[in-house]
Amino acid sequence: MSIDAQSKGTTPADDGIPTPAPAPTEPTPEPKPGTTSGPAGRGTLRPLLLRLHFYAGLLVAPLLLVAAVSGLLYALSFQAEKLVYRDELRTSVGERVLPLSDQVAAAREANPDGTVTAVWPSYEDGATTRVLMTSPEVDEGLSLAVFVDPYTAEVRGELASYGSSGALPLRTWLSRLHVDLHLGELGRHYSELAASWLWVVALGGLLLWVGRRRRARRDLVLPDRTATGRRRTLSRHGVVGLWAVTGLVLISATGLTWSRYAGENIGALQDRLGGATPAVSAALSPGAGDGGGHEGHGDGGHAGHGASHEGADFGIDNAVAAARGHGVDGRIAVTLPADGTGYVVKETDNEYPVHLDAVAVDPADGRVIDELRFDDYPLLAKATRLGIDVHMGVLFGVVNQLALAGLMVALILLVVWGYRMWWLRRPTKDARLSFGRPVPRGAWRRLPVTALLPVAAVAAVAGWFVPLLGISLLVFLALDLALGALSKARKTPAGPPDTPSGADAPSVTGAP
């Protein structure tokens, strides 16, 4: 996954492109379209992949670096959150757990102007109960989480809480940094552009690395210990990219599911394939509100916000008991009834094996009016749910978070090594400051039509489905054409004033 794979003074085994030879006495003809050049066995797609990888790595790598650093911080925020907010999250174990109604009453007493919308009961010994409320004290899209001691009903603290994940201020801030750099909708373009190109750079780099010739097979999967200088950097870059490519592609794909433009296309395709995420219905009568929410990533609130239930209510404790009678137990979230809807009790254990069953309970008599089992999710909805949980670092708990952190470190190293290789390719005898040379142009002209047409078709489909990828690809193409025209203009000397332009000018071999 190198930003470039060509170096001054290298051999064909080093980067796949022969070392430039001294100028021949006879002009060297241009390769005809559809022919290959270089050592035997080189694929016709390799030069094109090399150039695409170079430009994508050079121009998109800064975005990938920002996403990797912020993603690393987010992956570590789960454990940091337990330390920073330990006073709110944990308490001493008491003799018995008080009824949930008493704990909710304590939260209401501490915040008389708020409206309780959901309750996350204590799920293990020493864990506090989280009562979520609407409140003018928190920003739109957030809830006020009141942490209540389940043994004494003492309020342990209050914090802003985000979405169905229950992220607290530290993790919420890092999440927004990763998603949009705290720039709102404008900032989301950065993360979508990074996710759009990550899989392209990763898979292109994999093909380039696997297709290289090497002295020993072990050099494919382990760094070359005999290499020095740029070849050593290339070896490290390629090996780390090889080991990280699967995770990088998975992160890219799952990240695109909640992006703005590509996410809409993915959602529409998922719906057409019957893979939409189902939701439990809490409506007490036809046409009433739905108490279930989409169980995907980024649920910014809870059903029933800003509304209140009117009529008979047999209480939250009885609703939880009814849900447990139907197998919904363990770590749960209870959404309180609003006008026209009942209680919704959902399992929230995202760690594998996941427990995400849900039921809706009639507040008047405790009758279960709807239920939804995770086993009943469409296969595509299950895959999406699990993929998103992997991306968010919750599916396998601490192991998942450490794996994400390691993957982000790998991506940071890949970017740094890529830029280092580019820097090492700079002309060292130039008096002025110079940067690394680009990969030679004209790679696409060496493709046979039978390969060029499928490549163009794949690029068009990918660009349509992932719009920011398509737009930026066109920008790269325009930039490449502009640089080629500029290079040609600089290399072609102007003819004498009394001579037709270019009549006696020497030919420029290798012109774009």
Short mmCIF file of C-alpha atoms in Angstrom, two decimals:
data_model
loop_
_atom_site.label_atom_id
_atom_site.label_comp_id
_atom_site.label_asym_id
_atom_site.label_seq_id
_atom_site.Cartn_x
_atom_site.Cartn_y
_atom_site.Cartn_z
CA MET A 1 0.00 0.00 0.00
CA SER A 2 2.77 2.43 -0.89
CA ILE A 3 2.07 5.98 -1.96
CA ASP A 4 4.51 5.34 -4.76
CA ALA A 5 6.60 2.43 -5.76
CA GLN A 6 9.33 3.94 -7.88
CA SER A 7 12.70 5.22 -6.79
CA LYS A 8 15.67 6.79 -8.50
CA GLY A 9 18.31 4.18 -9.04
CA THR A 10 16.15 1.19 -8.17
CA THR A 11 15.94 -2.10 -10.03
CA PRO A 12 12.85 -3.73 -11.55
CA ALA A 13 12.57 -6.00 -8.51
CA ASP A 14 12.42 -2.93 -6.32
CA ASP A 15 9.31 -1.26 -7.69
CA GLY A 16 8.16 -2.91 -10.88
CA ILE A 17 9.45 -0.16 -13.19
CA PRO A 18 12.83 -0.56 -14.92
CA THR A 19 15.61 1.86 -14.07
CA PRO A 20 15.77 4.59 -16.75
CA ALA A 21 18.55 3.75 -19.20
CA PRO A 22 20.87 6.25 -20.90
CA ALA A 23 19.35 7.93 -23.91
CA PRO A 24 19.67 5.64 -26.94
CA THR A 25 21.25 6.77 -30.13
CA GLU A 26 18.11 5.86 -32.02
CA PRO A 27 14.72 7.23 -30.95
CA THR A 28 12.75 4.76 -28.87
CA PRO A 29 9.22 4.33 -30.26
CA GLU A 30 6.25 4.92 -27.99
CA PRO A 31 4.49 1.77 -26.79
CA LYS A 32 1.44 1.06 -28.85
CA PRO A 33 -1.93 1.01 -27.10
CA GLY A 34 -2.71 -2.44 -25.83
CA THR A 35 0.94 -3.50 -25.46
CA THR A 36 2.98 -4.00 -22.32
CA SER A 37 6.43 -2.75 -21.47
CA GLY A 38 8.98 -3.73 -18.93
CA PRO A 39 10.00 -7.20 -17.74
CA ALA A 40 7.97 -10.17 -18.76
CA GLY A 41 5.17 -11.09 -16.44
CA ARG A 42 4.25 -7.56 -15.53
CA GLY A 43 0.50 -7.05 -15.65
CA THR A 44 -0.91 -4.34 -17.85
CA LEU A 45 -2.87 -3.00 -14.90
CA ARG A 46 0.14 -2.50 -12.65
CA PRO A 47 1.30 0.89 -14.05
CA LEU A 48 -2.25 2.22 -13.82
CA LEU A 49 -2.63 0.94 -10.25
CA LEU A 50 0.73 2.46 -9.43
CA ARG A 51 -0.29 5.89 -10.66
CA LEU A 52 -3.72 5.77 -9.00
CA HIS A 53 -2.15 4.62 -5.73
CA PHE A 54 0.41 7.41 -5.94
CA TYR A 55 -2.10 10.21 -6.46
CA ALA A 56 -4.65 8.83 -4.01
CA GLY A 57 -2.01 8.31 -1.35
CA LEU A 58 -0.41 11.70 -1.92
CA LEU A 59 -3.60 13.77 -1.91
CA VAL A 60 -5.97 11.77 0.32
CA ALA A 61 -3.42 10.61 2.88
CA PRO A 62 -3.78 13.78 5.02
CA LEU A 63 -7.48 13.01 5.47
CA LEU A 64 -6.68 9.39 6.29
CA LEU A 65 -4.12 10.56 8.83
CA VAL A 66 -6.65 12.79 10.58
CA ALA A 67 -9.24 10.00 10.55
CA ALA A 68 -6.69 7.53 11.92
CA VAL A 69 -5.54 9.78 14.77
CA SER A 70 -9.10 10.69 15.78
CA GLY A 71 -10.17 7.05 15.38
CA LEU A 72 -7.34 5.95 17.65
CA LEU A 73 -8.43 8.41 20.32
CA TYR A 74 -12.04 7.23 19.98
CA ALA A 75 -11.03 3.58 20.34
CA LEU A 76 -9.25 4.41 23.60
CA SER A 77 -12.12 6.56 24.89
CA PHE A 78 -14.18 3.57 26.09
CA GLN A 79 -11.71 2.71 28.80
CA ALA A 80 -10.88 6.36 29.46
CA GLU A 81 -14.59 7.03 30.02
CA LYS A 82 -14.68 4.43 32.81
CA LEU A 83 -11.87 6.26 34.59
CA VAL A 84 -12.98 9.84 33.99
CA TYR A 85 -16.61 9.18 35.01
CA ARG A 86 -16.10 6.43 37.58
CA ASP A 87 -17.92 8.43 40.28
CA GLU A 88 -21.04 8.57 38.12
CA LEU A 89 -20.81 5.05 36.69
CA ARG A 90 -19.92 3.04 39.79
CA THR A 91 -21.08 2.85 43.40
CA SER A 92 -20.62 0.64 46.45
CA VAL A 93 -22.63 -2.58 46.42
CA GLY A 94 -25.56 -2.47 48.83
CA GLU A 95 -27.77 -5.07 50.40
CA ARG A 96 -30.70 -4.81 47.97
CA VAL A 97 -31.67 -2.97 44.81
CA LEU A 98 -34.52 -0.48 45.18
CA PRO A 99 -37.47 -0.52 42.75
CA LEU A 100 -36.84 1.34 39.52
CA SER A 101 -39.79 3.63 40.29
CA ASP A 102 -37.96 4.90 43.38
CA GLN A 103 -34.80 5.53 41.41
CA VAL A 104 -36.72 7.40 38.70
CA ALA A 105 -38.48 9.47 41.35
CA ALA A 106 -35.09 10.52 42.75
CA ALA A 107 -33.96 11.67 39.29
CA ARG A 108 -37.19 13.61 38.79
CA GLU A 109 -36.79 15.27 42.16
CA ALA A 110 -33.26 16.38 41.23
CA ASN A 111 -34.52 17.75 37.89
CA PRO A 112 -38.17 18.82 38.28
CA ASP A 113 -38.16 20.65 34.93
CA GLY A 114 -37.03 17.61 32.96
CA THR A 115 -39.07 14.81 31.40
CA VAL A 116 -37.94 11.23 31.84
CA THR A 117 -37.75 9.46 28.49
CA ALA A 118 -35.79 6.29 29.18
CA VAL A 119 -34.13 4.32 31.95
CA TRP A 120 -31.07 2.08 31.81
CA PRO A 121 -31.28 -0.08 34.92
CA SER A 122 -28.15 -1.18 36.76
CA TYR A 123 -26.94 -4.28 34.90
CA GLU A 124 -24.34 -5.59 37.35
CA ASP A 125 -23.30 -5.23 40.97
CA GLY A 126 -21.88 -1.78 41.61
CA ALA A 127 -23.21 -0.17 38.43
CA THR A 128 -25.47 2.87 38.70
CA THR A 129 -28.84 3.27 37.03
CA ARG A 130 -28.97 5.83 34.22
CA VAL A 131 -32.16 7.90 33.95
CA LEU A 132 -32.34 9.83 30.67
CA MET A 133 -34.28 13.09 30.55
CA THR A 134 -34.99 15.96 28.23
CA SER A 135 -33.50 19.13 29.63
CA PRO A 136 -32.66 22.66 28.48
CA GLU A 137 -29.25 22.14 30.08
CA VAL A 138 -28.02 19.95 27.20
CA ASP A 139 -27.72 20.56 23.47
CA GLU A 140 -30.27 19.38 20.95
CA GLY A 141 -29.89 15.71 20.13
CA LEU A 142 -28.50 14.93 23.58
CA SER A 143 -30.16 13.68 26.75
CA LEU A 144 -29.40 14.55 30.34
CA ALA A 145 -28.23 11.34 32.02
CA VAL A 146 -28.90 11.29 35.76
CA PHE A 147 -26.88 8.56 37.52
CA VAL A 148 -28.71 7.06 40.47
CA ASP A 149 -27.36 4.68 43.11
CA PRO A 150 -29.65 1.61 42.79
CA TYR A 151 -29.18 0.73 46.46
CA THR A 152 -29.87 4.15 48.05
CA ALA A 153 -31.55 6.19 45.26
CA GLU A 154 -28.84 8.82 45.75
CA VAL A 155 -28.09 10.90 42.65
CA ARG A 156 -24.40 10.36 41.87
CA GLY A 157 -24.10 12.94 39.10
CA GLU A 158 -25.47 14.28 35.84
CA LEU A 159 -23.88 14.24 32.38
CA ALA A 160 -24.91 14.77 28.79
CA SER A 161 -25.51 11.49 26.98
CA TYR A 162 -25.55 10.89 23.23
CA GLY A 163 -27.75 8.49 21.33
CA SER A 164 -28.42 4.81 21.75
CA SER A 165 -24.76 4.15 22.52
CA GLY A 166 -24.98 6.29 25.65
CA ALA A 167 -21.68 8.02 24.91
CA LEU A 168 -20.75 10.51 27.62
CA PRO A 169 -19.11 13.91 26.98
CA LEU A 170 -15.55 12.64 26.42
CA ARG A 171 -16.48 9.93 23.94
CA THR A 172 -19.09 12.17 22.29
CA TRP A 173 -16.50 14.91 21.72
CA LEU A 174 -13.99 12.45 20.22
CA SER A 175 -16.72 10.86 18.11
CA ARG A 176 -17.67 14.21 16.60
CA LEU A 177 -14.00 14.97 16.01
CA HIS A 178 -13.69 11.74 14.07
CA VAL A 179 -16.91 12.23 12.13
CA ASP A 180 -16.88 15.93 11.22
CA LEU A 181 -14.00 17.70 13.04
CA HIS A 182 -16.70 19.63 14.94
CA LEU A 183 -17.54 21.50 11.72
CA GLY A 184 -21.05 20.11 11.30
CA GLU A 185 -22.32 19.00 7.89
CA LEU A 186 -19.37 20.63 6.13
CA GLY A 187 -16.94 18.58 8.16
CA ARG A 188 -18.67 15.31 7.31
CA HIS A 189 -17.25 15.60 3.80
CA TYR A 190 -13.77 14.97 5.17
CA SER A 191 -14.64 11.64 6.80
CA GLU A 192 -16.73 10.48 3.84
CA LEU A 193 -13.94 11.32 1.42
CA ALA A 194 -11.44 9.44 3.59
CA ALA A 195 -13.72 6.39 3.85
CA SER A 196 -14.46 6.55 0.12
CA TRP A 197 -10.78 6.27 -0.80
CA LEU A 198 -9.50 4.04 2.00
CA TRP A 199 -10.68 0.79 0.39
CA VAL A 200 -9.33 1.87 -3.01
CA VAL A 201 -5.90 2.69 -1.61
CA ALA A 202 -5.85 -0.46 0.53
CA LEU A 203 -6.85 -2.90 -2.24
CA GLY A 204 -4.65 -1.17 -4.83
CA GLY A 205 -1.70 -1.34 -2.48
CA LEU A 206 -2.38 -5.03 -1.84
CA LEU A 207 -2.28 -5.82 -5.57
CA LEU A 208 0.90 -3.83 -6.03
CA TRP A 209 2.61 -5.51 -3.09
CA VAL A 210 1.58 -9.07 -3.96
CA GLY A 211 2.55 -8.53 -7.61
CA ARG A 212 6.13 -7.48 -6.86
CA ARG A 213 9.02 -9.83 -7.48
CA ARG A 214 11.10 -10.59 -4.39
CA ARG A 215 14.11 -12.67 -3.49
CA ALA A 216 12.43 -14.70 -0.75
CA ARG A 217 8.79 -15.60 -0.08
CA ARG A 218 9.08 -14.52 3.54
CA ASP A 219 9.59 -10.93 2.32
CA LEU A 220 5.90 -10.92 1.36
CA VAL A 221 4.68 -11.21 4.95
CA LEU A 222 7.73 -10.08 6.97
CA PRO A 223 9.91 -6.98 6.54
CA ASP A 224 13.11 -7.52 4.56
CA ARG A 225 15.89 -7.39 7.16
CA THR A 226 18.60 -6.90 4.54
CA ALA A 227 16.98 -3.87 2.92
CA THR A 228 18.27 -0.36 3.58
CA GLY A 229 17.09 3.16 2.87
CA ARG A 230 13.96 3.51 0.82
CA ARG A 231 13.71 -0.23 0.12
CA ARG A 232 13.51 -0.86 3.86
CA THR A 233 10.71 1.70 4.19
CA LEU A 234 8.90 0.13 1.23
CA SER A 235 9.24 -3.32 2.79
CA ARG A 236 7.76 -2.18 6.09
CA HIS A 237 5.01 -0.26 4.32
CA GLY A 238 4.03 -3.24 2.19
CA VAL A 239 4.10 -5.83 4.96
CA VAL A 240 2.08 -3.73 7.40
CA GLY A 241 -0.38 -2.91 4.63
CA LEU A 242 -0.74 -6.60 3.83
CA TRP A 243 -1.58 -7.48 7.42
CA ALA A 244 -3.92 -4.49 7.86
CA VAL A 245 -5.77 -4.54 4.52
CA THR A 246 -8.76 -6.63 5.65
CA GLY A 247 -9.40 -4.40 8.65
CA LEU A 248 -8.96 -1.23 6.59
CA VAL A 249 -11.48 -2.37 3.97
CA LEU A 250 -13.96 -3.33 6.72
CA ILE A 251 -13.52 0.05 8.42
CA SER A 252 -14.02 1.81 5.09
CA ALA A 253 -17.18 -0.14 4.20
CA THR A 254 -18.82 0.23 7.60
CA GLY A 255 -17.87 3.89 7.81
CA LEU A 256 -19.64 4.56 4.51
CA THR A 257 -22.90 3.09 5.85
CA TRP A 258 -23.64 6.27 7.83
CA SER A 259 -21.96 8.77 5.53
CA ARG A 260 -24.11 11.42 3.93
CA TYR A 261 -24.09 10.59 0.21
CA ALA A 262 -22.80 7.04 -0.07
CA GLY A 263 -24.80 6.17 3.07
CA GLU A 264 -28.04 7.13 1.32
CA ASN A 265 -27.21 4.82 -1.59
CA ILE A 266 -26.24 1.99 0.74
CA GLY A 267 -29.46 2.43 2.73
CA ALA A 268 -31.59 2.44 -0.42
CA LEU A 269 -29.85 -0.69 -1.72
CA GLN A 270 -30.28 -2.40 1.64
CA ASP A 271 -34.00 -1.63 1.64
CA ARG A 272 -34.40 -2.97 -1.90
CA LEU A 273 -32.68 -6.19 -0.91
CA GLY A 274 -34.98 -6.59 2.08
CA GLY A 275 -32.23 -5.92 4.60
CA ALA A 276 -33.70 -2.92 6.43
CA THR A 277 -33.28 -3.04 10.20
CA PRO A 278 -36.65 -3.91 11.76
CA ALA A 279 -38.09 -2.13 14.78
CA VAL A 280 -40.50 -3.24 17.47
CA SER A 281 -43.84 -1.41 17.34
CA ALA A 282 -45.14 0.11 20.57
CA ALA A 283 -48.31 1.58 19.05
CA LEU A 284 -51.34 0.98 21.27
CA SER A 285 -53.74 1.49 18.37
CA PRO A 286 -53.53 1.70 14.57
CA GLY A 287 -51.95 4.98 13.50
CA ALA A 288 -50.35 5.68 16.88
CA GLY A 289 -46.68 6.44 17.24
CA ASP A 290 -44.02 3.80 16.99
CA GLY A 291 -42.14 3.33 20.20
CA GLY A 292 -39.26 1.51 18.55
CA GLY A 293 -36.34 3.32 17.05
CA HIS A 294 -33.89 2.32 14.36
CA GLU A 295 -31.28 0.23 16.03
CA GLY A 296 -28.48 1.44 13.83
CA HIS A 297 -25.59 3.72 14.64
CA GLY A 298 -26.12 7.33 15.53
CA ASP A 299 -29.59 7.21 17.05
CA GLY A 300 -29.64 10.65 18.47
CA GLY A 301 -32.51 10.28 20.88
CA HIS A 302 -35.16 8.02 22.33
CA ALA A 303 -38.75 7.39 21.40
CA GLY A 304 -41.19 9.47 23.31
CA HIS A 305 -39.01 12.52 23.82
CA GLY A 306 -41.04 15.53 24.74
CA ALA A 307 -44.26 13.59 25.15
CA SER A 308 -46.09 12.15 28.15
CA HIS A 309 -48.35 9.16 28.59
CA GLU A 310 -51.97 9.69 29.56
CA GLY A 311 -54.09 6.91 31.03
CA ALA A 312 -53.51 3.84 33.15
CA ASP A 313 -49.90 2.96 33.85
CA PHE A 314 -49.00 -0.09 35.88
CA GLY A 315 -45.40 1.12 36.34
CA ILE A 316 -41.91 0.62 35.03
CA ASP A 317 -41.10 -2.23 37.42
CA ASN A 318 -44.03 -4.29 36.15
CA ALA A 319 -43.08 -3.48 32.54
CA VAL A 320 -39.55 -4.79 33.14
CA ALA A 321 -40.96 -7.89 34.84
CA ALA A 322 -43.23 -8.54 31.84
CA ALA A 323 -40.27 -8.16 29.47
CA ARG A 324 -38.20 -10.58 31.52
CA GLY A 325 -41.04 -13.04 31.31
CA HIS A 326 -40.57 -12.95 27.53
CA GLY A 327 -36.81 -13.46 27.67
CA VAL A 328 -35.69 -9.81 27.47
CA ASP A 329 -33.27 -9.57 30.36
CA GLY A 330 -29.72 -8.66 31.31
CA ARG A 331 -28.46 -5.29 30.11
CA ILE A 332 -31.58 -3.44 29.01
CA ALA A 333 -32.93 0.01 28.17
CA VAL A 334 -36.53 0.96 28.96
CA THR A 335 -38.22 3.64 26.89
CA LEU A 336 -41.13 5.16 28.80
CA PRO A 337 -44.54 5.34 27.14
CA ALA A 338 -45.62 8.48 25.31
CA ASP A 339 -49.12 9.38 24.20
CA GLY A 340 -50.42 6.45 22.14
CA THR A 341 -47.48 4.14 22.77
CA GLY A 342 -46.40 1.66 25.41
CA TYR A 343 -43.16 0.74 27.10
CA VAL A 344 -40.31 -0.52 24.94
CA VAL A 345 -37.80 -2.76 26.68
CA LYS A 346 -34.68 -3.54 24.63
CA GLU A 347 -31.62 -5.60 25.33
CA THR A 348 -28.50 -3.50 24.74
CA ASP A 349 -25.70 -6.02 25.09
CA ASN A 350 -23.73 -5.46 21.87
CA GLU A 351 -20.87 -7.77 22.79
CA TYR A 352 -20.74 -11.04 20.90
CA PRO A 353 -22.88 -13.06 21.18
CA VAL A 354 -25.18 -10.07 21.04
CA HIS A 355 -28.47 -9.80 22.95
CA LEU A 356 -30.67 -7.29 21.15
CA ASP A 357 -34.20 -8.69 21.59
CA ALA A 358 -36.98 -6.20 22.29
CA VAL A 359 -40.63 -6.18 23.40
CA ALA A 360 -43.33 -3.54 23.64
CA VAL A 361 -45.57 -3.62 26.72
CA ASP A 362 -49.05 -2.14 27.13
CA PRO A 363 -48.84 0.24 30.16
CA ALA A 364 -52.45 -0.44 31.11
CA ASP A 365 -52.27 -4.18 31.77
CA GLY A 366 -48.70 -5.35 31.13
CA ARG A 367 -49.64 -7.25 27.99
CA VAL A 368 -46.80 -7.68 25.48
CA ILE A 369 -48.13 -6.13 22.28
CA ASP A 370 -45.10 -6.75 20.04
CA GLU A 371 -41.76 -8.49 20.20
CA LEU A 372 -38.67 -8.60 18.03
CA ARG A 373 -35.85 -11.12 18.23
CA PHE A 374 -32.40 -10.48 16.84
CA ASP A 375 -32.56 -13.95 15.29
CA ASP A 376 -35.45 -12.69 13.17
CA TYR A 377 -33.42 -9.83 11.65
CA PRO A 378 -32.77 -10.21 7.90
CA LEU A 379 -29.27 -11.50 7.22
CA LEU A 380 -28.17 -8.20 5.68
CA ALA A 381 -29.50 -6.26 8.67
CA LYS A 382 -27.56 -8.55 11.01
CA ALA A 383 -24.37 -8.08 9.01
CA THR A 384 -24.83 -4.31 9.02
CA ARG A 385 -25.48 -4.27 12.76
CA LEU A 386 -22.42 -6.39 13.53
CA GLY A 387 -20.22 -4.46 11.12
CA ILE A 388 -21.17 -1.13 12.67
CA ASP A 389 -20.54 -2.50 16.15
CA VAL A 390 -17.07 -3.61 15.05
CA HIS A 391 -16.41 -0.13 13.66
CA MET A 392 -17.56 1.42 16.94
CA GLY A 393 -15.42 -0.93 19.02
CA VAL A 394 -18.20 -2.64 20.99
CA LEU A 395 -18.78 -6.07 19.41
CA PHE A 396 -15.87 -7.79 21.15
CA GLY A 397 -15.39 -5.36 24.01
CA VAL A 398 -11.83 -4.48 25.00
CA VAL A 399 -10.39 -6.83 22.36
CA ASN A 400 -12.32 -4.95 19.67
CA GLN A 401 -11.11 -1.60 20.98
CA LEU A 402 -7.47 -2.72 21.10
CA ALA A 403 -7.75 -4.13 17.58
CA LEU A 404 -9.16 -0.82 16.33
CA ALA A 405 -6.38 1.08 18.07
CA GLY A 406 -3.77 -1.21 16.48
CA LEU A 407 -5.39 -0.76 13.07
CA MET A 408 -5.30 3.01 13.42
CA VAL A 409 -1.64 2.92 14.44
CA ALA A 410 -0.95 0.80 11.34
CA LEU A 411 -2.74 3.33 9.12
CA ILE A 412 -0.74 6.19 10.66
CA LEU A 413 2.51 4.32 9.96
CA LEU A 414 1.44 3.55 6.38
CA VAL A 415 0.79 7.23 5.70
CA VAL A 416 4.07 8.34 7.28
CA TRP A 417 6.09 5.69 5.44
CA GLY A 418 4.34 6.56 2.18
CA TYR A 419 5.30 10.20 2.44
CA ARG A 420 8.83 9.22 3.44
CA MET A 421 9.23 7.16 0.27
CA TRP A 422 7.94 10.05 -1.80
CA TRP A 423 10.42 12.38 -0.09
CA LEU A 424 13.32 9.98 -0.68
CA ARG A 425 12.58 10.07 -4.41
CA ARG A 426 13.34 13.79 -4.65
CA PRO A 427 16.28 14.93 -6.81
CA THR A 428 19.23 15.30 -4.45
CA LYS A 429 21.40 17.38 -6.81
CA ASP A 430 18.85 20.12 -7.34
CA ALA A 431 19.87 23.37 -5.70
CA ARG A 432 16.33 24.40 -4.92
CA LEU A 433 13.89 22.61 -2.67
CA SER A 434 12.34 19.72 -4.59
CA PHE A 435 9.88 16.98 -3.80
CA GLY A 436 9.55 13.39 -4.88
CA ARG A 437 8.97 12.67 -8.55
CA PRO A 438 5.57 11.34 -9.60
CA VAL A 439 5.04 8.00 -11.26
CA PRO A 440 5.46 8.23 -15.06
CA ARG A 441 2.34 9.20 -16.99
CA GLY A 442 0.61 7.37 -19.83
CA ALA A 443 -0.09 4.13 -17.98
CA TRP A 444 -3.67 3.92 -19.23
CA ARG A 445 -2.52 3.93 -22.86
CA ARG A 446 -0.77 0.61 -22.34
CA LEU A 447 -4.04 -1.09 -21.41
CA PRO A 448 -5.70 -3.23 -24.08
CA VAL A 449 -9.27 -2.30 -24.86
CA THR A 450 -10.48 -5.53 -23.28
CA ALA A 451 -9.02 -4.35 -19.95
CA LEU A 452 -9.62 -0.63 -20.34
CA LEU A 453 -13.39 -0.90 -20.82
CA PRO A 454 -14.03 -3.03 -17.68
CA VAL A 455 -11.78 -0.73 -15.64
CA ALA A 456 -13.68 2.31 -16.87
CA ALA A 457 -17.02 0.60 -16.15
CA VAL A 458 -16.01 -0.34 -12.62
CA ALA A 459 -14.74 3.19 -11.97
CA ALA A 460 -18.00 4.68 -13.26
CA VAL A 461 -20.18 2.40 -11.11
CA ALA A 462 -18.05 2.97 -8.01
CA GLY A 463 -18.03 6.71 -8.63
CA TRP A 464 -21.81 6.81 -8.97
CA PHE A 465 -22.46 4.69 -5.88
CA VAL A 466 -19.83 6.52 -3.80
CA PRO A 467 -20.24 10.10 -5.11
CA LEU A 468 -17.27 11.74 -3.37
CA LEU A 469 -15.03 9.03 -4.78
CA GLY A 470 -16.29 9.73 -8.29
CA ILE A 471 -15.97 13.49 -7.98
CA SER A 472 -12.46 13.35 -6.55
CA LEU A 473 -11.44 10.80 -9.20
CA LEU A 474 -12.45 13.28 -11.89
CA VAL A 475 -10.45 15.96 -10.08
CA PHE A 476 -7.40 13.66 -10.04
CA LEU A 477 -7.85 13.03 -13.76
CA ALA A 478 -8.11 16.76 -14.53
CA LEU A 479 -5.04 17.43 -12.39
CA ASP A 480 -3.10 14.70 -14.15
CA LEU A 481 -4.00 16.08 -17.57
CA ALA A 482 -3.06 19.60 -16.49
CA LEU A 483 0.31 18.45 -15.13
CA GLY A 484 0.94 16.52 -18.33
CA ALA A 485 0.17 19.55 -20.48
CA LEU A 486 2.40 21.73 -18.31
CA SER A 487 5.24 19.23 -18.46
CA LYS A 488 4.96 18.97 -22.23
CA ALA A 489 4.96 22.75 -22.59
CA ARG A 490 8.12 23.03 -20.50
CA LYS A 491 9.97 20.28 -22.37
CA THR A 492 9.09 21.47 -25.88
CA PRO A 493 11.42 24.37 -26.89
CA ALA A 494 9.98 27.18 -28.97
CA GLY A 495 11.21 27.38 -32.58
CA PRO A 496 13.19 30.42 -33.95
CA PRO A 497 11.07 33.41 -34.94
CA ASP A 498 11.65 32.76 -38.66
CA THR A 499 11.04 29.02 -38.38
CA PRO A 500 7.59 27.42 -38.20
CA SER A 501 6.85 26.40 -34.66
CA GLY A 502 8.41 23.04 -33.90
CA ALA A 503 9.73 22.54 -37.45
CA ASP A 504 13.32 21.92 -36.38
CA ALA A 505 12.56 21.18 -32.74
CA PRO A 506 13.93 17.88 -31.41
CA SER A 507 11.37 15.21 -30.65
CA VAL A 508 10.49 14.64 -27.01
CA THR A 509 10.48 10.96 -26.23
CA GLY A 510 8.16 9.75 -23.53
CA ALA A 511 5.89 12.78 -23.93
CA PRO A 512 2.55 12.39 -22.15
#
